[in-house]
Short mmCIF file of C-alpha atoms in Angstrom, two decimals:
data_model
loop_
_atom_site.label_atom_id
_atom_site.label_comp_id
_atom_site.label_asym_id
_atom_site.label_seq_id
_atom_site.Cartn_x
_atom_site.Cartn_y
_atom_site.Cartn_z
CA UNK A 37 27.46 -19.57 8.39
CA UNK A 38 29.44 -16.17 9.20
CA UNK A 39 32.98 -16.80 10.51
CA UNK A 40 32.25 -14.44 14.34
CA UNK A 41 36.28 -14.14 14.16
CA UNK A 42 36.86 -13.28 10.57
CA UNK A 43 33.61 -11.85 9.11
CA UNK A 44 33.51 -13.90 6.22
CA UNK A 45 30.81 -15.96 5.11
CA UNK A 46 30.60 -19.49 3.67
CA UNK A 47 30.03 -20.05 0.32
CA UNK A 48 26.16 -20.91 0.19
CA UNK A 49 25.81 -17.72 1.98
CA UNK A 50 27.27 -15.69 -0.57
CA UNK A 51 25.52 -16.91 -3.30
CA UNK A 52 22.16 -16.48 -1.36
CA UNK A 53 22.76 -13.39 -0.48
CA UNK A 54 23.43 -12.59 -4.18
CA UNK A 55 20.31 -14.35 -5.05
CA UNK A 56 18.50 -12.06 -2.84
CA UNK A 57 19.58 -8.89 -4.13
CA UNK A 58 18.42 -9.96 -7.50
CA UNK A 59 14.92 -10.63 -6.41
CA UNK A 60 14.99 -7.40 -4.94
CA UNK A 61 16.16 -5.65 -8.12
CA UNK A 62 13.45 -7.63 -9.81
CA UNK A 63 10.46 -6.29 -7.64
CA UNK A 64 9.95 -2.52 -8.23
CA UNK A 65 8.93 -0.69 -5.05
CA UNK A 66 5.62 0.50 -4.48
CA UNK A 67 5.13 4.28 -3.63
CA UNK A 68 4.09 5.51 -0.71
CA UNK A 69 0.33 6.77 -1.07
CA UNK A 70 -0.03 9.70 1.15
CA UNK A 71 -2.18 9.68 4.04
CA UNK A 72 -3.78 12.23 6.42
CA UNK A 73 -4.15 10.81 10.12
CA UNK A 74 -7.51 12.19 11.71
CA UNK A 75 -9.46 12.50 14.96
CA UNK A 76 -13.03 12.69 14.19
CA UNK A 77 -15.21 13.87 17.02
CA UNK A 78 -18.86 13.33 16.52
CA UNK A 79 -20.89 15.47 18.83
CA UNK A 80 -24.34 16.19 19.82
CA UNK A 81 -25.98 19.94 21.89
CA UNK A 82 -25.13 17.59 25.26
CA UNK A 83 -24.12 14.00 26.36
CA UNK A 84 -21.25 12.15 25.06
CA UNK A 85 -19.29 12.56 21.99
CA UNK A 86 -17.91 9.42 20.04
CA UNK A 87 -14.34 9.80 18.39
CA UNK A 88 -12.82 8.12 15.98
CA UNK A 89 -9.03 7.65 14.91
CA UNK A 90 -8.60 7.39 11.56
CA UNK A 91 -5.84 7.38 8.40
CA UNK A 92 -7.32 8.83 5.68
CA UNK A 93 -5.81 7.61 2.00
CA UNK A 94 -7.09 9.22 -1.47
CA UNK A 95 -9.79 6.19 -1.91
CA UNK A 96 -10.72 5.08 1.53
CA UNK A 97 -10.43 5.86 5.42
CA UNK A 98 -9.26 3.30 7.89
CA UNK A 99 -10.54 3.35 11.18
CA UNK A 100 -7.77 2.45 14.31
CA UNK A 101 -9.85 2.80 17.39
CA UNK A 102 -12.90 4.67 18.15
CA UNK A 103 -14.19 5.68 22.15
CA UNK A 104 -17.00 7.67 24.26
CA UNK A 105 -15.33 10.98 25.07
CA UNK A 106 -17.86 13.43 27.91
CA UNK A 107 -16.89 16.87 27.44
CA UNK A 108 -19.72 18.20 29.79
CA UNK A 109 -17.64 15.95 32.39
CA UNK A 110 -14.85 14.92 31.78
CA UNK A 111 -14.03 12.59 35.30
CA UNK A 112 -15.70 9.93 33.16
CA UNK A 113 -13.50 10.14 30.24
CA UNK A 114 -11.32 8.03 32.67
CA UNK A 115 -13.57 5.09 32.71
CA UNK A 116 -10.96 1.62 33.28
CA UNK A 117 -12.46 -0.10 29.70
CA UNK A 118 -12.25 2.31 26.55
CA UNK A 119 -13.92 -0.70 24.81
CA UNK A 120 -12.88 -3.10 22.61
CA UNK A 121 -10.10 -2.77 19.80
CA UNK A 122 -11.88 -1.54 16.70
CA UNK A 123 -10.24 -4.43 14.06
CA UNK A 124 -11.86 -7.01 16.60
CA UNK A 125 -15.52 -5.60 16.32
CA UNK A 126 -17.77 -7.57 14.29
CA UNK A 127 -17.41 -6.91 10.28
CA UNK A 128 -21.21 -5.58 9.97
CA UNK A 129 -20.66 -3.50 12.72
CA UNK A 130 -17.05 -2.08 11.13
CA UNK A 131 -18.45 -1.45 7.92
CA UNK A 132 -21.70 0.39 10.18
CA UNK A 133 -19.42 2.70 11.71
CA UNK A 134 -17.56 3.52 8.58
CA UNK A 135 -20.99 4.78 6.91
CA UNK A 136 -21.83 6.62 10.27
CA UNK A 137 -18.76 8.97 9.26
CA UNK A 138 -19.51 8.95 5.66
CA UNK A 139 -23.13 9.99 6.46
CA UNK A 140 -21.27 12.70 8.32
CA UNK A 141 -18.87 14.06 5.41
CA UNK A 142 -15.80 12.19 6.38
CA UNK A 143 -15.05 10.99 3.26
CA UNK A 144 -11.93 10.41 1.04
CA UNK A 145 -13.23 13.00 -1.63
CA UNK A 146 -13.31 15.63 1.12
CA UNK A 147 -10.12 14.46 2.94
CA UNK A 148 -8.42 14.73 -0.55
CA UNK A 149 -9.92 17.93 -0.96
CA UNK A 150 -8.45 19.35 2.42
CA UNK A 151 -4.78 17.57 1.59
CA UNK A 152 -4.86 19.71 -1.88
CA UNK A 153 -5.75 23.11 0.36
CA UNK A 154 -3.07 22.68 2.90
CA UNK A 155 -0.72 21.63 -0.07
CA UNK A 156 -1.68 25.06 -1.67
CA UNK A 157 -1.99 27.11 1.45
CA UNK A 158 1.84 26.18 1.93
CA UNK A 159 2.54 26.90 -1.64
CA UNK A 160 1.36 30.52 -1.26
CA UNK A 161 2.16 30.92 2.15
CA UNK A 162 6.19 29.65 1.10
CA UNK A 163 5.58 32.59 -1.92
CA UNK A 164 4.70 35.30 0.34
CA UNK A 165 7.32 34.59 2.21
CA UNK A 166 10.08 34.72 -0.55
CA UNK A 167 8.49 37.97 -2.05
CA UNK A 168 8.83 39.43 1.94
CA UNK A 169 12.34 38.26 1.75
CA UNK A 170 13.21 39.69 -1.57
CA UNK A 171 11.13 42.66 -0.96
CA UNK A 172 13.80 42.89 2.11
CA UNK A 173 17.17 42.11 0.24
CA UNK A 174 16.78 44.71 -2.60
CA UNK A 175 15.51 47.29 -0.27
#
């Protein structure tokens, strides 16, 4: 137990404390895999819409919640119950709602598709940029 006067700490603690460094050495990290958070908004001519919040990783998209949005009015968007939590819904009925948006084109090929274009469009946007500014500095 830590000494609340002096700091120190007895000798058991000490030697796990050490111990638990060396598991940690032992235990490489795992990398972060990038993600892309989404709101998907699946819309028809008129009526409701259905959205979906989602994290998109390179080989699959993970739906948080999902609701019934009305844009053609939208004093019933603030309905009391948004519906249950999307983790609690039935499996079959997950995994139903997950091909819905597939169907759709919201899939991890395409999100990895747009992470690649932003990636790029910052790339050459960040170039341009440096050319303007070197384009200024010579000048």
């Amino acid at each position: 137990m830590t000494n609340l006067v002096t700091g120190d700490k007895g000798d058991d603690e000490e030697e796990s404390d050490e111990e638990e460094e060396e598991e940690h050495e032992d235990k490489p990290e795992k990398p972060k895999q990038s993600n892309v958070p989404l709101l998907v908004t699946l819309s028809k001519k008129t009526g409701p819409s259905l959205e979906f919040r989602c994290t998109a990783f390179p080989d699959k998209i993970v739906i948080k919640d999902m609701w019934v949005t009305f844009p053609d009015d939208p004093s019933k968007d603030e309905l009391a119950y948004e519906g249950p939590s999307f983790r609690v819904l039935d499996e079959k009925l997950r995994k139903a709602f997950h091909r819905y948006i597939e169907i759709r084109g919201i899939t991890p090929s395409m999100i990895n598709f747009l992470h690649e274009y932003m990636i790029n469009k910052d790339s050459k946007e960040h170039l341009l940029w440096l050319k303007t500014l070197k384009n200024f500095v010579t000048s």
